[in-house]
Short mmCIF file of C-alpha atoms and ligand atoms in Angstrom, two decimals:
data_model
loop_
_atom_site.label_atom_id
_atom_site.label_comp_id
_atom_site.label_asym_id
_atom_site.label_seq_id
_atom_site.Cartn_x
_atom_site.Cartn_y
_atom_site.Cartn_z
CA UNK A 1 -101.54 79.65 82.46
CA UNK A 2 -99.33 79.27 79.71
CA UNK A 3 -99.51 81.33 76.08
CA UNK A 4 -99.58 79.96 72.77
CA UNK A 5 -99.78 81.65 69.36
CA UNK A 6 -101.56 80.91 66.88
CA UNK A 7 -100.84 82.06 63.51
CA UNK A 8 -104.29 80.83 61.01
CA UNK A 9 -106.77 80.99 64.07
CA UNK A 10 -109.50 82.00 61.54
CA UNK A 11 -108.83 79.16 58.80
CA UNK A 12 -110.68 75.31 58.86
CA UNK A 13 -108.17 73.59 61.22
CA UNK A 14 -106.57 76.72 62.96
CA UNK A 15 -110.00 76.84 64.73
CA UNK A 16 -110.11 73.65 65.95
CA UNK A 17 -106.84 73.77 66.96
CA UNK A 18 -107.81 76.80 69.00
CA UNK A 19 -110.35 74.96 70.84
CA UNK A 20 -108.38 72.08 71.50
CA UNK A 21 -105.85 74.07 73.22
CA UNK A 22 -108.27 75.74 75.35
CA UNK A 23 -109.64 72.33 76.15
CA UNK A 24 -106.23 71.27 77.18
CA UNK A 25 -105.69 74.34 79.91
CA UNK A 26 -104.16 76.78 77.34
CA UNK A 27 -104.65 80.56 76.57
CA UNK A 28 -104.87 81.15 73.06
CA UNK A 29 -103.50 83.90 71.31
CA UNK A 30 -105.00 84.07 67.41
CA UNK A 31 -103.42 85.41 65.09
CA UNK A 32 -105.69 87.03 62.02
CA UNK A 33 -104.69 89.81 59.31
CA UNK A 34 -107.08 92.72 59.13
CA UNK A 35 -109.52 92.12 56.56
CA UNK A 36 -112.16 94.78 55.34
CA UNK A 37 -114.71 91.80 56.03
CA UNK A 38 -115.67 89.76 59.05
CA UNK A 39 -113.70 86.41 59.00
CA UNK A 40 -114.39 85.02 62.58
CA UNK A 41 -117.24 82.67 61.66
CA UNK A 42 -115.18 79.47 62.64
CA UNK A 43 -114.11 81.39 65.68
CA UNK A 44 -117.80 81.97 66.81
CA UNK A 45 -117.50 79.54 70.10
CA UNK A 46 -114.18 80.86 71.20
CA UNK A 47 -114.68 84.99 70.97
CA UNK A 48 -116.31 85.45 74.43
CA UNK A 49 -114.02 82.82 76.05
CA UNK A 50 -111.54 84.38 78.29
CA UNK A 51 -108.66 82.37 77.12
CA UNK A 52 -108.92 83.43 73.88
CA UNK A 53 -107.78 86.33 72.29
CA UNK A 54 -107.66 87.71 68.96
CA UNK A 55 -105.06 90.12 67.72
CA UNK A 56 -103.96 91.49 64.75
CA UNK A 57 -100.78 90.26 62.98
CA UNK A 58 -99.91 88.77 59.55
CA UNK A 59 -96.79 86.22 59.14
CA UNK A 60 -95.11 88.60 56.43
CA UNK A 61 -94.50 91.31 58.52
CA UNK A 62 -91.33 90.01 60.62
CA UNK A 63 -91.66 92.74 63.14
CA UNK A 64 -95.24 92.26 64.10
CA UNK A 65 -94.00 88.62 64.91
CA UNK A 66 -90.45 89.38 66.77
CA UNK A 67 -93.57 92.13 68.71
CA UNK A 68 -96.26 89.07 69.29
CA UNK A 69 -93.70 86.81 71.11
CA UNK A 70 -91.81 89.30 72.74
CA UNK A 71 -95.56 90.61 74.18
CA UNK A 72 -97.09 87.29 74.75
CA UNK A 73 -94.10 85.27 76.13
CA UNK A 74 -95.83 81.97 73.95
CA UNK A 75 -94.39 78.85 75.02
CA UNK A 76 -95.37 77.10 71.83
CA UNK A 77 -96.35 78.56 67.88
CA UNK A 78 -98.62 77.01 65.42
CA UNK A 79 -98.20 78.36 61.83
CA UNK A 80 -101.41 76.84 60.36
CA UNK A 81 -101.30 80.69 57.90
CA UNK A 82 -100.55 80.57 54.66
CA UNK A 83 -102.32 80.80 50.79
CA UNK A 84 -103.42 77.08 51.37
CA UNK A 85 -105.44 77.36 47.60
CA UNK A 86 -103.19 75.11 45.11
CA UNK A 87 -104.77 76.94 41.86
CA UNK A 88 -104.71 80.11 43.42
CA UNK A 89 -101.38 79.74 43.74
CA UNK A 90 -100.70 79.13 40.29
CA UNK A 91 -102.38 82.83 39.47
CA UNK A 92 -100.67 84.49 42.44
CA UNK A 93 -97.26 82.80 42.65
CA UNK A 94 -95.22 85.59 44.76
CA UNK A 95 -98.15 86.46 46.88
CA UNK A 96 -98.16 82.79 48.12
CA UNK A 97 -94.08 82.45 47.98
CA UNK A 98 -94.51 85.20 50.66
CA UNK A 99 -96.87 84.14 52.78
CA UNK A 100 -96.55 80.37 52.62
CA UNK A 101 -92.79 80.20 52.47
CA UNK A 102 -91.28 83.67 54.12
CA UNK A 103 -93.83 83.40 56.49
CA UNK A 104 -92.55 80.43 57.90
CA UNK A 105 -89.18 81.71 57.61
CA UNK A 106 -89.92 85.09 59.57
CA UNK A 107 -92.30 82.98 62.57
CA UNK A 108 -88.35 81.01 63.14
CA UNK A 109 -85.98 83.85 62.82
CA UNK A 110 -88.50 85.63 65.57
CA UNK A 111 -88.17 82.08 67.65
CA UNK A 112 -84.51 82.17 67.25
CA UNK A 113 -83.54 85.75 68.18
CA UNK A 114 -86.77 86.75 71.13
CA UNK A 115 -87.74 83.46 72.29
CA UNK A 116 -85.46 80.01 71.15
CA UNK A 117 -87.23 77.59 74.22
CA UNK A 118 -90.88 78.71 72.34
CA UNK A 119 -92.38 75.03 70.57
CA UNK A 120 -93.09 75.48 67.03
CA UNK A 121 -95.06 73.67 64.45
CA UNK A 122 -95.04 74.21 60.95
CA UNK A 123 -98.15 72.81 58.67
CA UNK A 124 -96.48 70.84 56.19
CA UNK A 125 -98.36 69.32 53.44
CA UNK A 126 -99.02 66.02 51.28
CA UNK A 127 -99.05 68.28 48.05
CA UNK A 128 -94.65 68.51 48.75
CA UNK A 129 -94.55 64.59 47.29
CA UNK A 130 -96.19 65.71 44.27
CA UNK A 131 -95.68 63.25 41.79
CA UNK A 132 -94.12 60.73 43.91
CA UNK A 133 -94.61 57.14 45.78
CA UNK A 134 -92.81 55.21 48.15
CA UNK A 135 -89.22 54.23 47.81
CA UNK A 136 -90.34 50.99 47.67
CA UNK A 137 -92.82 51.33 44.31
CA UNK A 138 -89.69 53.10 43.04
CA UNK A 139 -87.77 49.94 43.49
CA UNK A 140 -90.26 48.10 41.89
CA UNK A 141 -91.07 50.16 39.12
CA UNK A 142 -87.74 49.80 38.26
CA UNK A 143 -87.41 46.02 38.68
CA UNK A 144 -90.61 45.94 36.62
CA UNK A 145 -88.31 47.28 34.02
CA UNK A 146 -85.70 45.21 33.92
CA UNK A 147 -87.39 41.79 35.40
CA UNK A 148 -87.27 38.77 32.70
CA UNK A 149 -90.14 36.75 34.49
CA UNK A 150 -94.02 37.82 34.69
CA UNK A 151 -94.38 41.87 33.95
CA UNK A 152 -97.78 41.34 36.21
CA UNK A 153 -95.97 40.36 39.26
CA UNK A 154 -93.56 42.96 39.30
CA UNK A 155 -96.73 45.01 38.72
CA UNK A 156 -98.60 43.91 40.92
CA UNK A 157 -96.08 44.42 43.94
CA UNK A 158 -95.59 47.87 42.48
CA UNK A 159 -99.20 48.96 43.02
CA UNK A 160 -98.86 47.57 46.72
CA UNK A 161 -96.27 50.36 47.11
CA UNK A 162 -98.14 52.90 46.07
CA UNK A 163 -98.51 55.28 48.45
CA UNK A 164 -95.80 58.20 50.48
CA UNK A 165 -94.44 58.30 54.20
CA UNK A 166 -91.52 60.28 55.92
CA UNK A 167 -89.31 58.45 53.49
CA UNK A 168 -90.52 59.25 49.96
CA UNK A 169 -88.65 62.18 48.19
CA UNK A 170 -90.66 65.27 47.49
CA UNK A 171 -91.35 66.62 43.91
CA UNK A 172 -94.06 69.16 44.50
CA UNK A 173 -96.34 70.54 40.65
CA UNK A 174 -97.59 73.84 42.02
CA UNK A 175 -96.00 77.33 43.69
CA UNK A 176 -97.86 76.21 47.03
CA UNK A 177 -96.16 72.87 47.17
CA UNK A 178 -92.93 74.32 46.34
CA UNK A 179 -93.57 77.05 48.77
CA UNK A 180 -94.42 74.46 51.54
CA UNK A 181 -91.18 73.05 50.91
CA UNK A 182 -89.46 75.64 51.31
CA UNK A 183 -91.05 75.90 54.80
CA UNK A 184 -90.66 72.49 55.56
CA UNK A 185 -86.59 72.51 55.16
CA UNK A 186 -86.22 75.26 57.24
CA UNK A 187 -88.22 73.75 59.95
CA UNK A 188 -85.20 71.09 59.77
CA UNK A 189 -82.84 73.45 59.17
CA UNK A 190 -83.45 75.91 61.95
CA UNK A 191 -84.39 72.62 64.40
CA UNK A 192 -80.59 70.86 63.26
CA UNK A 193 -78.68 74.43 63.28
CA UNK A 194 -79.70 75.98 66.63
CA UNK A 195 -82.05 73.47 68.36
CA UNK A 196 -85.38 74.69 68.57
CA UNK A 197 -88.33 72.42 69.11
CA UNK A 198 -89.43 72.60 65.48
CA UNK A 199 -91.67 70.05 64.44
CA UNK A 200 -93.35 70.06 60.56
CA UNK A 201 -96.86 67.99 60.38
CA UNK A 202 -96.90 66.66 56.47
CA UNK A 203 -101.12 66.56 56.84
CA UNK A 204 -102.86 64.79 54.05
CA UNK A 205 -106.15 66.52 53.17
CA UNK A 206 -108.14 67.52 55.84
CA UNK A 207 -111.88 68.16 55.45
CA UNK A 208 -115.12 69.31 57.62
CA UNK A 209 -118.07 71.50 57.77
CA UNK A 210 -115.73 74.39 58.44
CA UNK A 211 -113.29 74.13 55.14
CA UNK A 212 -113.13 76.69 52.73
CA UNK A 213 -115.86 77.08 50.27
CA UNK A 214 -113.29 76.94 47.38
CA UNK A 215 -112.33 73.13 48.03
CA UNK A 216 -113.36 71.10 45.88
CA UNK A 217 -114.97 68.68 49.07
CA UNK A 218 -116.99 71.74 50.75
CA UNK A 219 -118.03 73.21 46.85
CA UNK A 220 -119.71 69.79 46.45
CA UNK A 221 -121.49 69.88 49.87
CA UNK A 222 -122.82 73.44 49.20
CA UNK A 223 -123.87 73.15 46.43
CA UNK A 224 -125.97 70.32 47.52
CA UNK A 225 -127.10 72.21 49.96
CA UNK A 226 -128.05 75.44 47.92
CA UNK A 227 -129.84 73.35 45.59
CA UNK A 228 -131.92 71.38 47.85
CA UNK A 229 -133.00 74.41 49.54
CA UNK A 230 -133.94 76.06 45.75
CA UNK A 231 -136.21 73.77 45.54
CA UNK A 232 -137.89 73.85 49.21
CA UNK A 233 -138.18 77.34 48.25
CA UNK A 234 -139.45 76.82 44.68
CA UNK A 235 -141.94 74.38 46.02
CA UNK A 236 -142.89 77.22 48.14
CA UNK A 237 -143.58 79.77 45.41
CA UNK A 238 -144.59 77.62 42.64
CA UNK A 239 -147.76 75.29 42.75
CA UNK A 240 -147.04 71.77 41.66
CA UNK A 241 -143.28 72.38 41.24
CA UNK A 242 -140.62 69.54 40.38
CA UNK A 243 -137.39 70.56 38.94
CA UNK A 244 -136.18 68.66 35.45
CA UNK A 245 -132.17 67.38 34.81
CA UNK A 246 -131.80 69.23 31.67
CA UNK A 247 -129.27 68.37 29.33
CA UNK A 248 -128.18 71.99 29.08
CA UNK A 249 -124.44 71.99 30.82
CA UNK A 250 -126.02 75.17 32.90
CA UNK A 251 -129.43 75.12 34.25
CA UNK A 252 -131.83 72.57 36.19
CA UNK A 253 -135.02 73.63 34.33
CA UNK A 254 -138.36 73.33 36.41
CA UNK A 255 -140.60 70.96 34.71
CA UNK A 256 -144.32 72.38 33.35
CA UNK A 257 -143.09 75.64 33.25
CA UNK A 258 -141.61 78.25 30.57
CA UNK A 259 -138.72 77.94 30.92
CA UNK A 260 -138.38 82.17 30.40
CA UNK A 261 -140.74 82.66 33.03
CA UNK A 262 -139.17 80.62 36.07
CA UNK A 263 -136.00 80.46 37.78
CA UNK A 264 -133.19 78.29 36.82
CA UNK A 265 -130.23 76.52 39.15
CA UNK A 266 -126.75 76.46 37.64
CA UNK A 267 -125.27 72.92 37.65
CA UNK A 268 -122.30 72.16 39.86
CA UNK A 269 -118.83 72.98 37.56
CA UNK A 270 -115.94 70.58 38.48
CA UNK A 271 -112.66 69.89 37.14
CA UNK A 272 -110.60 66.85 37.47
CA UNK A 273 -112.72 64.16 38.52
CA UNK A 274 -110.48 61.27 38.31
CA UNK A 275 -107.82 62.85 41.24
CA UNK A 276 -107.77 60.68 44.23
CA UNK A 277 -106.65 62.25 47.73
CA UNK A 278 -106.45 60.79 51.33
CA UNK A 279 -109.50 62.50 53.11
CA UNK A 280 -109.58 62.75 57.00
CA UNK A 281 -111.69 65.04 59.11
CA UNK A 282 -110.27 68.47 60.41
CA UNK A 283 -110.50 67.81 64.32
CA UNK A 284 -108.38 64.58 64.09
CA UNK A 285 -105.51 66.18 62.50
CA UNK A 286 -105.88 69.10 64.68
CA UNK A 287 -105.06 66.15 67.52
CA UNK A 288 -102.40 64.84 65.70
CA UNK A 289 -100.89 68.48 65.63
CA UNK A 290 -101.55 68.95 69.24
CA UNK A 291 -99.54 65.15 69.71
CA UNK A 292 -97.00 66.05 67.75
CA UNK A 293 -95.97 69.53 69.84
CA UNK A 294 -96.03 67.41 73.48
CA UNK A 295 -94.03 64.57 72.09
CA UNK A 296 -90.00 64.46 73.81
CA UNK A 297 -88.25 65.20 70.81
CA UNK A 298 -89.38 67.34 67.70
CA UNK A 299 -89.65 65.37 64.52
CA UNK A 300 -91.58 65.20 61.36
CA UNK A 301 -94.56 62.94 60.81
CA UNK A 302 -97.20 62.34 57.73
CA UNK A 303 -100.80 62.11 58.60
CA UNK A 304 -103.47 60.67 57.13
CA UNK A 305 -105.97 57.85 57.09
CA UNK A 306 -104.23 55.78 54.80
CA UNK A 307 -107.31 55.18 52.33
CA UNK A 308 -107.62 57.10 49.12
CA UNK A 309 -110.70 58.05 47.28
CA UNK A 310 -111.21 59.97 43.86
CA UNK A 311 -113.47 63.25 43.50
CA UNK A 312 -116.09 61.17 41.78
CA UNK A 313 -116.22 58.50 44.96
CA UNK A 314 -117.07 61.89 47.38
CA UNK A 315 -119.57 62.89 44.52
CA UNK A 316 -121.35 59.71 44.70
CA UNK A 317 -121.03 59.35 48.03
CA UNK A 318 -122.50 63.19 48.99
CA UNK A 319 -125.56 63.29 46.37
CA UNK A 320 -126.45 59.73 47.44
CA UNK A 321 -126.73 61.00 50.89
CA UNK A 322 -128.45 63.96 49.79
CA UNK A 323 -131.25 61.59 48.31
CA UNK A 324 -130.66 63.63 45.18
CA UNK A 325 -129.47 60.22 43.11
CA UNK A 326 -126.86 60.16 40.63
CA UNK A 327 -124.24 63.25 40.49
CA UNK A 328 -123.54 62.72 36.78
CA UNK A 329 -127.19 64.90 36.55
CA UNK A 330 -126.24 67.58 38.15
CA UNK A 331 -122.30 68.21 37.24
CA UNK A 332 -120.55 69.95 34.35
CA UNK A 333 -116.73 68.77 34.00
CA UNK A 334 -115.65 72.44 33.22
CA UNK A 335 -111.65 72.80 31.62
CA UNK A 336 -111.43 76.34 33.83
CA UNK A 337 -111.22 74.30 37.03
CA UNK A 338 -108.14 71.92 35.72
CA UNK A 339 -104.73 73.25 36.83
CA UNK A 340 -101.98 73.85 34.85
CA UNK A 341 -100.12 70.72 36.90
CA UNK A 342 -102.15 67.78 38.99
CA UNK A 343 -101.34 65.91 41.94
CA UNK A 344 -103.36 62.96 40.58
CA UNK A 345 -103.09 60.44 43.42
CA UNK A 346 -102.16 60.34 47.35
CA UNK A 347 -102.31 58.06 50.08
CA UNK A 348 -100.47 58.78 53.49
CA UNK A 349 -98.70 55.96 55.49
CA UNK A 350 -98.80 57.24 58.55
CA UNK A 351 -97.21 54.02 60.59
CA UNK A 352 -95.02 56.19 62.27
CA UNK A 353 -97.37 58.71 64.35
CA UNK A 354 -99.83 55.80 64.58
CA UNK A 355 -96.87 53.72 66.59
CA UNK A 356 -94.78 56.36 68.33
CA UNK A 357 -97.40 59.04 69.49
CA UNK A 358 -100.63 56.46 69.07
CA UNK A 359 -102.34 58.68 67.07
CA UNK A 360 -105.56 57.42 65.06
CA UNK A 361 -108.17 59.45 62.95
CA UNK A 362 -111.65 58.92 64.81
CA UNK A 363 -113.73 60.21 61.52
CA UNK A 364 -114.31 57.50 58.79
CA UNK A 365 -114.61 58.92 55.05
CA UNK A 366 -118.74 57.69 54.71
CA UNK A 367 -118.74 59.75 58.23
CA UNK A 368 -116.72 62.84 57.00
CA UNK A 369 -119.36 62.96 53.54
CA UNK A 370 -122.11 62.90 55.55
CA UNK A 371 -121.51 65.46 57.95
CA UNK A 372 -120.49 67.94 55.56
CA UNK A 373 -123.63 67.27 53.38
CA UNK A 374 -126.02 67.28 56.57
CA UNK A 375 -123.93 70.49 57.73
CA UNK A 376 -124.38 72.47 54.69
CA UNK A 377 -127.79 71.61 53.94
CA UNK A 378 -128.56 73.24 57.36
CA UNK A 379 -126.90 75.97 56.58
CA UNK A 380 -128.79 76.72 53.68
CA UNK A 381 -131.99 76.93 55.17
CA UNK A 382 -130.54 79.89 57.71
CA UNK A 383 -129.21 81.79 54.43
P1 LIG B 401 -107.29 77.84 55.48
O1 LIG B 401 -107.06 78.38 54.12
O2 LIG B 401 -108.68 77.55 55.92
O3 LIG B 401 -106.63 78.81 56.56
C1 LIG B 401 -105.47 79.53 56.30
C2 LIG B 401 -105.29 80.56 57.39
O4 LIG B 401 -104.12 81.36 57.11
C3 LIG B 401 -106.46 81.56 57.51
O5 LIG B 401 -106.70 81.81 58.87
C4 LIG B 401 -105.90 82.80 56.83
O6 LIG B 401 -106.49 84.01 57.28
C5 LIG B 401 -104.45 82.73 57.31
N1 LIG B 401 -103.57 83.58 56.54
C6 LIG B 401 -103.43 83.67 55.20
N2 LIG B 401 -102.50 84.60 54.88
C7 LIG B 401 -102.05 85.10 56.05
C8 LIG B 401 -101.08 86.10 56.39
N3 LIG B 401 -100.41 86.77 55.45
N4 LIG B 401 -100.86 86.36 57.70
C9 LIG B 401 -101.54 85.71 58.66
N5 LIG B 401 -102.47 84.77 58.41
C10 LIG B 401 -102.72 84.48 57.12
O7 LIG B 401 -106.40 76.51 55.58
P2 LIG B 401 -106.62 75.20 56.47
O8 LIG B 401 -107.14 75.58 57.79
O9 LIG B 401 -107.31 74.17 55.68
O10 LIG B 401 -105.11 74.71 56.61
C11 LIG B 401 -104.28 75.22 57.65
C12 LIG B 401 -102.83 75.09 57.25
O11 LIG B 401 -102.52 73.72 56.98
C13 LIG B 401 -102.43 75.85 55.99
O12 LIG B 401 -101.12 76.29 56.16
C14 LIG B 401 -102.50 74.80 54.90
O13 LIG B 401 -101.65 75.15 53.83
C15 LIG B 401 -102.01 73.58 55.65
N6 LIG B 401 -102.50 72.31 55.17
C16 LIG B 401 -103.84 72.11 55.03
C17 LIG B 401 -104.32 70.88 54.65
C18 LIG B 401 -105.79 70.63 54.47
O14 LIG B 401 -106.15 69.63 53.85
N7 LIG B 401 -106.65 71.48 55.02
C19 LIG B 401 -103.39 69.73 54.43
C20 LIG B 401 -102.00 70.08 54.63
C21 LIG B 401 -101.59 71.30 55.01
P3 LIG B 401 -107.82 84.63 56.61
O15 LIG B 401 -108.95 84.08 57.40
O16 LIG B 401 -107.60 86.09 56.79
O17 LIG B 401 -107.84 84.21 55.16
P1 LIG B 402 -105.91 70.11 47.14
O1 LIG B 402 -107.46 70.36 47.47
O2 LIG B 402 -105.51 70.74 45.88
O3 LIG B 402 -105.69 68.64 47.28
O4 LIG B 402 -105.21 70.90 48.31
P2 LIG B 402 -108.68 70.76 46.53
O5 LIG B 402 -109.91 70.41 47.28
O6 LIG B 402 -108.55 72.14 46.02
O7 LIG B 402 -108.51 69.76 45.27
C1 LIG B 402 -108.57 68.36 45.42
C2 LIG B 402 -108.66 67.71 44.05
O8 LIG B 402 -109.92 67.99 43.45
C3 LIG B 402 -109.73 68.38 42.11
N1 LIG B 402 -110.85 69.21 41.66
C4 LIG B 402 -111.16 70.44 42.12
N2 LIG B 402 -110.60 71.20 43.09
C5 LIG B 402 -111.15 72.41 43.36
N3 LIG B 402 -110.66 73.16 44.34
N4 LIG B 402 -112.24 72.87 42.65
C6 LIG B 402 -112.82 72.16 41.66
O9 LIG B 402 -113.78 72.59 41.05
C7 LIG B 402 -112.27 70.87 41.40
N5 LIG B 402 -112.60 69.88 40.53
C8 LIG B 402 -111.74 68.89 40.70
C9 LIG B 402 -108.39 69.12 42.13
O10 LIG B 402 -107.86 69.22 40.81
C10 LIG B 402 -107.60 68.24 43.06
O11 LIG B 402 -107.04 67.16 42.38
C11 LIG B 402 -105.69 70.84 49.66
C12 LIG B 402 -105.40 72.19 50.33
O12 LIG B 402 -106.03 72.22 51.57
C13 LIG B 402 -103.91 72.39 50.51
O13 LIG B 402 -103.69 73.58 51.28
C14 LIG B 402 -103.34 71.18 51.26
O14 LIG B 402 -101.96 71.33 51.44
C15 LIG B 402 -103.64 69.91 50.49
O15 LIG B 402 -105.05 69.79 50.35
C16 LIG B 402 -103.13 68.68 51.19
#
């Protein structure tokens, strides 16, 4: 049976990667930094399989890696670690220049000096094109510019465009991003110098019951689900309870009560509302990733689901399901949670894994909304 390491076991798509690979005949090696907390919840189904294995190891320390392959013989590495927060990174810049970027670097020098025949896959991102669109809205833009018939046409064929594949140049707006990028020229670098199977996955945003509480997809989802079971348990404690949408930016006052007297529920804080991203569910990508490291030759490929939606479409789309009605009730746009650069709008065109590996997400957005709410409202009711 044949090793493979994976660095970012414990994170949202590390652990379905894991299982995935055990589904396909592979041991698993995880990779996870000590942490003076537990942090194997999304690694509950694997830790009494005996092809998994969890050991200790963090992509900044270049000798623990060189140690891991040399130990583990791995015939292919996933790097899926790294300070994947984009406003955290703004507030910790080195920390995540380390980690996202060196660690990437240290996972390929171990490749190329212990084990250069090892597969490796680097988790590229959308947030490296930044600011940018496809060479082809570029084009237009600029013919926009200079055209002497109808501005709407040129317009027009310029929104078309409007979206980034393989071929759109990067200009990443945060340290992770620029970090990432980092990564993500070494990966070529190391795969043109000396040959190593070295493939980078440039993953639009990825989303399930599993991602990080932090994001701004799962915050929504759990906070529907706290709040809904508030007021199960309010309902419990409180005869003839029914919660009121104040107009105070912090609370959900209960109606027919003092308010001094009975517990309040802070609204849902958000920042920008208006960003749109290209949302695809977790296990799909984790295929895609899987695709990518059994194809015949190592290249790079962008994947996504090639629709876009903006914050406020999830939040509609999540407290609709919830049966809670409109959002605008319940949310306070709050400046603390606007960073200090946006990414305001992506959409993947990923043609080229779609045709040359036939990959195709499974998960529609409506799908991906729902199971997260329906997920975390469950959840809830165990807390
Ligand atoms: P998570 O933040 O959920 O997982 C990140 C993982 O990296 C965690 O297991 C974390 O461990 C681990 N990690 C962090 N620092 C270190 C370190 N110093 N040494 C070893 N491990 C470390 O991210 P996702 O699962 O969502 O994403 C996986 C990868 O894909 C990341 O690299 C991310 O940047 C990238 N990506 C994600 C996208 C998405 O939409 N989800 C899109 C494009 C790229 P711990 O549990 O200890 O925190
Ligand atoms: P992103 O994901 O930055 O795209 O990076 P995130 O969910 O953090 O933000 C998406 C968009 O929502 C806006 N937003 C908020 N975001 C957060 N986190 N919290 C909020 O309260 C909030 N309000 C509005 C953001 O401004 C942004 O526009 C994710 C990560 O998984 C990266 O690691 C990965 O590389 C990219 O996706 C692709």
């Amino acid at each position: 049976m044949e090793n493979v390491l994976v660095f970012g076991a414990t994170g949202q798509t590390g652990s379905y990667l894991s299982e995935l690979l055990i589904e396909r005949g592979y041991k698993v090696i995880g990779v996870s930094r000590r942490s003076s907390t537990n942090n194997t919840q999304r690694l509950s189904s694997l830790l009494e399989n005996s092809n998994f294995e969890l050991v200790e190891g963090d992509v900044t320390d270049c000798f623990c890696i060189a140690n891991l392959l040399a130990v583990y013989k791995p015939t292919q590495v996933y790097n899926m670690a790294a300070q994947s927060h984009v406003a955290t990174s703004f507030k910790q810049p080195a920390l995540t220049w380390d980690i996202t970027a060196g660690g990437c670097l240290n996972i390929l020098e171990a490749i190329r000096t212990v084990s250069p025949t090892t597969r490796f896959y680097q988790a590229s991102s959308s947030e490296m094109f930044g600011k940018n669109f496809s060479k082809k809205y570029r084009a237009s833009r600029k013919l926009g510019l200079i055209a002497k018939g109808p501005i709407e046409v040129a317009h027009l064929e310029c929104e078309e465009f409007k979206y980034q594949d393989e071929n759109t140049a990067f200009m990443p707006q945060s340290p992770y991003a620029i970090a990432k990028l980092a990564a993500h020229h070494l990966v070529r670098n190391y795969r043109e110098s000396y040959g190593i199977f070295a493939c980078s996955g440039i993953l639009f945003n990825h989303e399930s019951p599993r991602r990080g509480e932090q994001f701004v997809t799962r915050k929504i989802t759990k906070w529907i689900g706290d709040f809904i079971n508030w007021t199960e348990v309010q309902k419990k404690s409180l005869d003839g309870f029914e919660y009121q949408l104040s107009d105070n930016d912090n609370v959900l006052s209960t109606k027919n009560h003092d308010l001094a007297l009975v517990p309040t529920f802070p609204k849902l804080r958000l920042g920008n509302l208006d960003a749109k991203r290209d949302w695809g569910h977790a296990k799909d990508y984790a295929n895609a990733i899987v695709m990518m490291m059994h194809g015949e030759t190592p290249d790079d490929y962008v994947v996504s689901t090639q629709e876009t939606h903006t914050v406020r479409e999830f939040l509609e789309l999540a407290f609709a399901h919830a049966g809670l009605g409109d959002y605008k009730d319940y949310v306070v746009v709050d400046q603390k949670f606007f960073r200090p650069a946006e990414v305001d709008f992506l959409l993947g065109d990923s043609s080229k894994i779609r045709k040359t590996l036939e990959w195709s997400p499974e998960t529609s957005f409506q799908e991906l909304v729902k199971q997260m709410v329906d997920s975390d409202i469950e959840q809830a009711k165990k807390r």
